[in-house]
PDB file of C-alpha atoms in Angstrom:
ATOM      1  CA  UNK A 917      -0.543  40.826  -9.182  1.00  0.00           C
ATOM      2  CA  UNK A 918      -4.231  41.619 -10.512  1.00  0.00           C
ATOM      3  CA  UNK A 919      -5.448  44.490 -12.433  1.00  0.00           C
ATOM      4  CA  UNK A 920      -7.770  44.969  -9.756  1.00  0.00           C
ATOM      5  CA  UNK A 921      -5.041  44.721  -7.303  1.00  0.00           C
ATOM      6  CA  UNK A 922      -2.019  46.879  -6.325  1.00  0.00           C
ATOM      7  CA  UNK A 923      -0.932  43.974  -3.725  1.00  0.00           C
ATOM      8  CA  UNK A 924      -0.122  40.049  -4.610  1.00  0.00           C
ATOM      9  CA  UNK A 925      -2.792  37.883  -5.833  1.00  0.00           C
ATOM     10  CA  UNK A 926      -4.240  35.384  -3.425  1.00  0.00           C
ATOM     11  CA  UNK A 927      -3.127  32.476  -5.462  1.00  0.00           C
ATOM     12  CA  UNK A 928       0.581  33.841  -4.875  1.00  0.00           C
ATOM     13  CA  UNK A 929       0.160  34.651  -1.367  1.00  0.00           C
ATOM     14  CA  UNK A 930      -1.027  30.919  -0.961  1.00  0.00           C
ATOM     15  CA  UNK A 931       2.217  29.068  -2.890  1.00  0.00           C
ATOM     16  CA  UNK A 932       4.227  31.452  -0.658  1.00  0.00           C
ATOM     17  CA  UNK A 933       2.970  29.746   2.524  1.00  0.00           C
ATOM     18  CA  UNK A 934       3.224  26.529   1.128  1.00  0.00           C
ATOM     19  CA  UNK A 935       7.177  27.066   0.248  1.00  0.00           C
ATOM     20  CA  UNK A 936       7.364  28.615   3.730  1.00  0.00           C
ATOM     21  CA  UNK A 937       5.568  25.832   5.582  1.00  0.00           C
ATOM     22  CA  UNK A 938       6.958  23.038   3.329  1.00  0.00           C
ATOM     23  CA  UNK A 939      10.510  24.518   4.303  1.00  0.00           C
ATOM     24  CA  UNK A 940       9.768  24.895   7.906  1.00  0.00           C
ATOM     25  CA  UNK A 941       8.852  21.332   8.406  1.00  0.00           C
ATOM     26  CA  UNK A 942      11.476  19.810   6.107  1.00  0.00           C
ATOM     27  CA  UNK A 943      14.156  21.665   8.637  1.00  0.00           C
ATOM     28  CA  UNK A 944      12.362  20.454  11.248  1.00  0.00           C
ATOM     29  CA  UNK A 945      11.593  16.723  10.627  1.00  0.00           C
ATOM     30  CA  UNK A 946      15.188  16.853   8.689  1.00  0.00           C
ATOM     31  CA  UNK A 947      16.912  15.799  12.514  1.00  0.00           C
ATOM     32  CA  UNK A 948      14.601  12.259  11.959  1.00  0.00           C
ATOM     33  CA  UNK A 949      15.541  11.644   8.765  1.00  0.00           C
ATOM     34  CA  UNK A 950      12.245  12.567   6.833  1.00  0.00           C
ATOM     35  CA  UNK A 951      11.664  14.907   4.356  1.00  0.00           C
ATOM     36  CA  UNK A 952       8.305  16.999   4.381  1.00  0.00           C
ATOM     37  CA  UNK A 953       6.727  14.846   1.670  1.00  0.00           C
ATOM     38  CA  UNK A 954       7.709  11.739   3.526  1.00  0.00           C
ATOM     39  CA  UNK A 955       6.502  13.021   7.051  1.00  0.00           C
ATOM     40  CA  UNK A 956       2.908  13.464   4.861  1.00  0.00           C
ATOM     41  CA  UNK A 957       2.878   9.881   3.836  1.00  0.00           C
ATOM     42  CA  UNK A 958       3.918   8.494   7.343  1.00  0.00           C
ATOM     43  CA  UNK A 959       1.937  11.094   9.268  1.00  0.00           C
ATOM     44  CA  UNK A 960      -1.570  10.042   7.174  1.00  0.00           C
ATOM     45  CA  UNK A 961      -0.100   6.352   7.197  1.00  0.00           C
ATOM     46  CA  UNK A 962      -0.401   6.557  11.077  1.00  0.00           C
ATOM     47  CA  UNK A 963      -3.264   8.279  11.427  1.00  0.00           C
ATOM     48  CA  UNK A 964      -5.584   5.899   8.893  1.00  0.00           C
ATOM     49  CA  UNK A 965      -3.683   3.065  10.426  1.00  0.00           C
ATOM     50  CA  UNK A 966      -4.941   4.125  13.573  1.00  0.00           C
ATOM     51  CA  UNK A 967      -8.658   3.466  12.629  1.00  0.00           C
ATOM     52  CA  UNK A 968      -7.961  -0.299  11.172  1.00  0.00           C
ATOM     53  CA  UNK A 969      -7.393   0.687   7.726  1.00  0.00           C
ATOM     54  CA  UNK A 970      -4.398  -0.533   6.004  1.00  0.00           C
ATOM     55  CA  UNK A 971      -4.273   1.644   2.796  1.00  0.00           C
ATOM     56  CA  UNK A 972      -3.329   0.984  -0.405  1.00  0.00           C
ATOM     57  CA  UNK A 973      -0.774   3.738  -2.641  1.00  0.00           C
ATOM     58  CA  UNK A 974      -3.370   5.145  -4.615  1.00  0.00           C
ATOM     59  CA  UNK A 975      -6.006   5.319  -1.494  1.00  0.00           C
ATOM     60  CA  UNK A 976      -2.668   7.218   0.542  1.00  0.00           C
ATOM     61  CA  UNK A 977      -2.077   9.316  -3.046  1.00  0.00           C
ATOM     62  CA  UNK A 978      -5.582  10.379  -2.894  1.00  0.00           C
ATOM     63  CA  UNK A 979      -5.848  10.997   1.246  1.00  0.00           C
ATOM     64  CA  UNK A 980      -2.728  13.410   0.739  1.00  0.00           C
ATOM     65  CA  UNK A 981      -3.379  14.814  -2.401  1.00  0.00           C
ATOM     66  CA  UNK A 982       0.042  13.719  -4.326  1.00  0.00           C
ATOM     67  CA  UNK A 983       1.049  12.242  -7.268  1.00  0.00           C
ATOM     68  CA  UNK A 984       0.343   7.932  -7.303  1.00  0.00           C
ATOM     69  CA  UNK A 985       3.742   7.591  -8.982  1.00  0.00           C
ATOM     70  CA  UNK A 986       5.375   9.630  -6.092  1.00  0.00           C
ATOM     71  CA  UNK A 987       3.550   8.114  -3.034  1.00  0.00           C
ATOM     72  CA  UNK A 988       5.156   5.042  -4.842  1.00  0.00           C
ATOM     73  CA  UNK A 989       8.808   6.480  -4.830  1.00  0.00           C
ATOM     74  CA  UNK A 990       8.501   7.908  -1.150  1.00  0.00           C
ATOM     75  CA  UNK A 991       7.151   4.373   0.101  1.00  0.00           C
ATOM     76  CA  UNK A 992      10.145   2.757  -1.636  1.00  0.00           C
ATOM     77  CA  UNK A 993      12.801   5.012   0.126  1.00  0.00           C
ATOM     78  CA  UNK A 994      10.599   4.871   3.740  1.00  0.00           C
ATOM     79  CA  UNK A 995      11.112   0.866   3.137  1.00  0.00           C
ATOM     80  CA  UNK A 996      14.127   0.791   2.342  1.00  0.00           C
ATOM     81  CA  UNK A 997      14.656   3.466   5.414  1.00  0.00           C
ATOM     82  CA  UNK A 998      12.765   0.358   7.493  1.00  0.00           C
ATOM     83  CA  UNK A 999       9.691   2.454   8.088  1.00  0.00           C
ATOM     84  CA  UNK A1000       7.110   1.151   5.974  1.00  0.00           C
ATOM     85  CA  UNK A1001       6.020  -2.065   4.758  1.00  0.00           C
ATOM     86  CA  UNK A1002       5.292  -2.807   1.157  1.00  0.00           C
ATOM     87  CA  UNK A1003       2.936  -5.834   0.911  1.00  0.00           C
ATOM     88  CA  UNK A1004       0.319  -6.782  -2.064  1.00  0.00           C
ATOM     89  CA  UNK A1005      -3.303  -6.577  -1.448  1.00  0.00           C
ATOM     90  CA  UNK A1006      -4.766 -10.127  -1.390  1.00  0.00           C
ATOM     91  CA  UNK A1007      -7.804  -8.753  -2.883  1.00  0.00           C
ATOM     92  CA  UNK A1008      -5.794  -7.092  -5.715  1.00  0.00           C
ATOM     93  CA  UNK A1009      -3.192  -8.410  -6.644  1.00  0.00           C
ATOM     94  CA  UNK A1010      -1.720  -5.221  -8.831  1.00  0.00           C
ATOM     95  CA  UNK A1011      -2.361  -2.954  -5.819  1.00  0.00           C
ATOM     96  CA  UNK A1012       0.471  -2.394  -3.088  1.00  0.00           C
ATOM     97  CA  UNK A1013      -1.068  -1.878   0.526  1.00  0.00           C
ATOM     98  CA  UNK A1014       1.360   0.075   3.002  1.00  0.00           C
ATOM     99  CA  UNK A1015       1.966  -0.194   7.295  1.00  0.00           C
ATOM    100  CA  UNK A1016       4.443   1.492   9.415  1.00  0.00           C
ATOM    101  CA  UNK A1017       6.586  -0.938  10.677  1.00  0.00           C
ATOM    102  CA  UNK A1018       7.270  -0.494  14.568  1.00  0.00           C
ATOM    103  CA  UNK A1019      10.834   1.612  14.202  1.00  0.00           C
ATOM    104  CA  UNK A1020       8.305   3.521  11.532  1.00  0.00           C
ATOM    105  CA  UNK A1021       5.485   4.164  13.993  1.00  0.00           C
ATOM    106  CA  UNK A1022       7.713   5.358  16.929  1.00  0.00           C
ATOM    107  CA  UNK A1023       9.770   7.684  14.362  1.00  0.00           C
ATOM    108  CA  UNK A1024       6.180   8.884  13.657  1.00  0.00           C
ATOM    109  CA  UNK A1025       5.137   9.713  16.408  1.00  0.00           C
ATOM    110  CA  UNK A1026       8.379  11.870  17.423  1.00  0.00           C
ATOM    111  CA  UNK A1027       7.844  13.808  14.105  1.00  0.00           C
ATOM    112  CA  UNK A1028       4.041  14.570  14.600  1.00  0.00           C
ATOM    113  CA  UNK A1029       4.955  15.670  18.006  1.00  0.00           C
ATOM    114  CA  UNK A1030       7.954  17.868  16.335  1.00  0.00           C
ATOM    115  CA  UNK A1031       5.207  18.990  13.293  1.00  0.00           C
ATOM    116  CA  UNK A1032       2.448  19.448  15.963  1.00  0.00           C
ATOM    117  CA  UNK A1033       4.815  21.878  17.864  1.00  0.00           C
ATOM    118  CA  UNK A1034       6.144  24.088  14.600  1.00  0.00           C
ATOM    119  CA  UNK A1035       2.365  24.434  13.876  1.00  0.00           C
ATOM    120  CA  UNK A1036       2.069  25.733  17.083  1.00  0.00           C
ATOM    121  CA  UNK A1037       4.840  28.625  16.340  1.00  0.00           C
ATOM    122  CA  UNK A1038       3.680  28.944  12.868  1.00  0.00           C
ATOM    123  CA  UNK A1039       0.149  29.686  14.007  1.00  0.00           C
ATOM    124  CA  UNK A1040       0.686  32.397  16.869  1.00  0.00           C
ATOM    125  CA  UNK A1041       0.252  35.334  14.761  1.00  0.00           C
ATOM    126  CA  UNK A1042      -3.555  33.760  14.224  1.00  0.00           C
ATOM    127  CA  UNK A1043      -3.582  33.667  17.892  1.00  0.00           C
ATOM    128  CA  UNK A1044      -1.974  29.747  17.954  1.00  0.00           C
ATOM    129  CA  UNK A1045      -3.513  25.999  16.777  1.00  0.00           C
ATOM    130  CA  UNK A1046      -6.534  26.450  18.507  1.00  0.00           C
ATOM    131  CA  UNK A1047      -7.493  29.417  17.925  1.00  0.00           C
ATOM    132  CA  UNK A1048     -10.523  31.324  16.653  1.00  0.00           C
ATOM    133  CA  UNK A1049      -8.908  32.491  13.955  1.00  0.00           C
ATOM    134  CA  UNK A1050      -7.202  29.663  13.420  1.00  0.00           C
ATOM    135  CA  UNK A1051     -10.121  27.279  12.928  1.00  0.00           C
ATOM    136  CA  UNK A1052     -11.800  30.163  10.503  1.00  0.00           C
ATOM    137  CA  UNK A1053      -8.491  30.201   8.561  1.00  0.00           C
ATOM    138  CA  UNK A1054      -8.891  26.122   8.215  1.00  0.00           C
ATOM    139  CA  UNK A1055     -12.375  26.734   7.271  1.00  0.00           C
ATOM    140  CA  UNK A1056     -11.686  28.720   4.634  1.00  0.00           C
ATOM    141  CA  UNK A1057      -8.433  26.183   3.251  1.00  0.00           C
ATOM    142  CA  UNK A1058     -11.152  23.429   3.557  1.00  0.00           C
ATOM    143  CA  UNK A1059     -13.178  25.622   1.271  1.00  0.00           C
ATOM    144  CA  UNK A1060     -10.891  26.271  -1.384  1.00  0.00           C
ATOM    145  CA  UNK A1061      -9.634  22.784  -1.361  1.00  0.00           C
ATOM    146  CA  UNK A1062     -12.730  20.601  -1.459  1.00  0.00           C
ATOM    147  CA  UNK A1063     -13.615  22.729  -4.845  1.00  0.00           C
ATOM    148  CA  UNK A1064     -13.058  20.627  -8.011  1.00  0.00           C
ATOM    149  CA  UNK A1065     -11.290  22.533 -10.204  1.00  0.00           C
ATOM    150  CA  UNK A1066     -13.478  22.650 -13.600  1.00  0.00           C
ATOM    151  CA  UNK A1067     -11.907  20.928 -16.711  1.00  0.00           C
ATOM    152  CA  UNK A1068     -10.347  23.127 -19.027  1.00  0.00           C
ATOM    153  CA  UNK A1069     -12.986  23.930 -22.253  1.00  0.00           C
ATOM    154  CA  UNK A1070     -11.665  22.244 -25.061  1.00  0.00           C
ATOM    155  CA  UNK A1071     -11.958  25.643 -27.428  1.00  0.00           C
ATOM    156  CA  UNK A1072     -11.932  28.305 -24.979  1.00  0.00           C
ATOM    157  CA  UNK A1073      -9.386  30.927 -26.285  1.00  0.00           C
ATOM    158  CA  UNK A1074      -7.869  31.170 -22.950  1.00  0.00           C
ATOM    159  CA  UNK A1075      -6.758  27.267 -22.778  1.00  0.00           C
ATOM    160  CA  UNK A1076      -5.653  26.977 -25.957  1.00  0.00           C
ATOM    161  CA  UNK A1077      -2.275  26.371 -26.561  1.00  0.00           C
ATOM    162  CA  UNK A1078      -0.059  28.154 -29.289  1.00  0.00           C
ATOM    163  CA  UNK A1079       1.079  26.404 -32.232  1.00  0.00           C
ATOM    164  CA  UNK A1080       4.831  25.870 -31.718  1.00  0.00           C
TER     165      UNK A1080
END
């Protein structure tokens, strides 16, 4: 809560929906043997596979916004699962490049379909997925997300750490 406000902050209000949402879709893509983080990586996977590009980790870290090291971990367990294929770039020979395999595409494509449906129910109090107020709530995620955070000022009082 803010000084300026008797209800929860926005910042709060947002981590709530992401627990809730995160949640909702791990229950739901749970039945296909995905987790939530893995049904990110396979859901972008399919989607930038299905304009020719065959991405590398750190390009699919970056297009989904988590950690390199754990877009590394989930690939491992989706290969291992026999949905993704692990192959080295030719051009670079340190970076890994990643493809759904066919069992990995058609599990896919049940889980976006699964996602795409919970979104759906999710949605309805805004009126549903394609709704007005739907696409102005997007809007305004877009917003917040596509705003570099500004680096923390070396001497600023309020980033300073406490001596232990």
């Amino acid at each position: 809560m803010s000084k300026s406000s008797p209800g929860p902050t926005p910042g709060f209000l947002v981590w709530r929906l992401a627990n809730k949402w995160r949640v909702a879709v791990d229950r739901a893509v749970a039945p296909l043997g995905l987790t939530h983080a893995q049904y990110s990586l396979v859901a972008s996977l399919h989607g930038m596979q299905r304009t020719g590009e065959r991405p590398s980790q750190r390009r699919l870290a970056d297009h989904t916004g988590l950690e390199a090291l754990y877009v590394s971990k989930l690939a491992r367990a989706l290969e291992s699962a026999g949905l993704v294929e692990r192959t080295r770039d030719p051009r670079d020979p340190r970076a890994v490049q990643l493809a759904l395999t066919e069992q990995g595409q058609a599990v896919t494509r049940r889980a976006i379909a699964v996602v795409q449906e919970l979104l759906q129910q999710l949605l309805e109090p805004l009126g549903g997925l394609d709704a007005p107020r739907t696409r102005a709530f997007t809007d305004e995620l877009t917003t917040l997300l596509d705003t570099p955070l500004a680096p923390p000022v070396p001497n600023d009082k309020n980033t300073r750490r406490a001596a232990p």
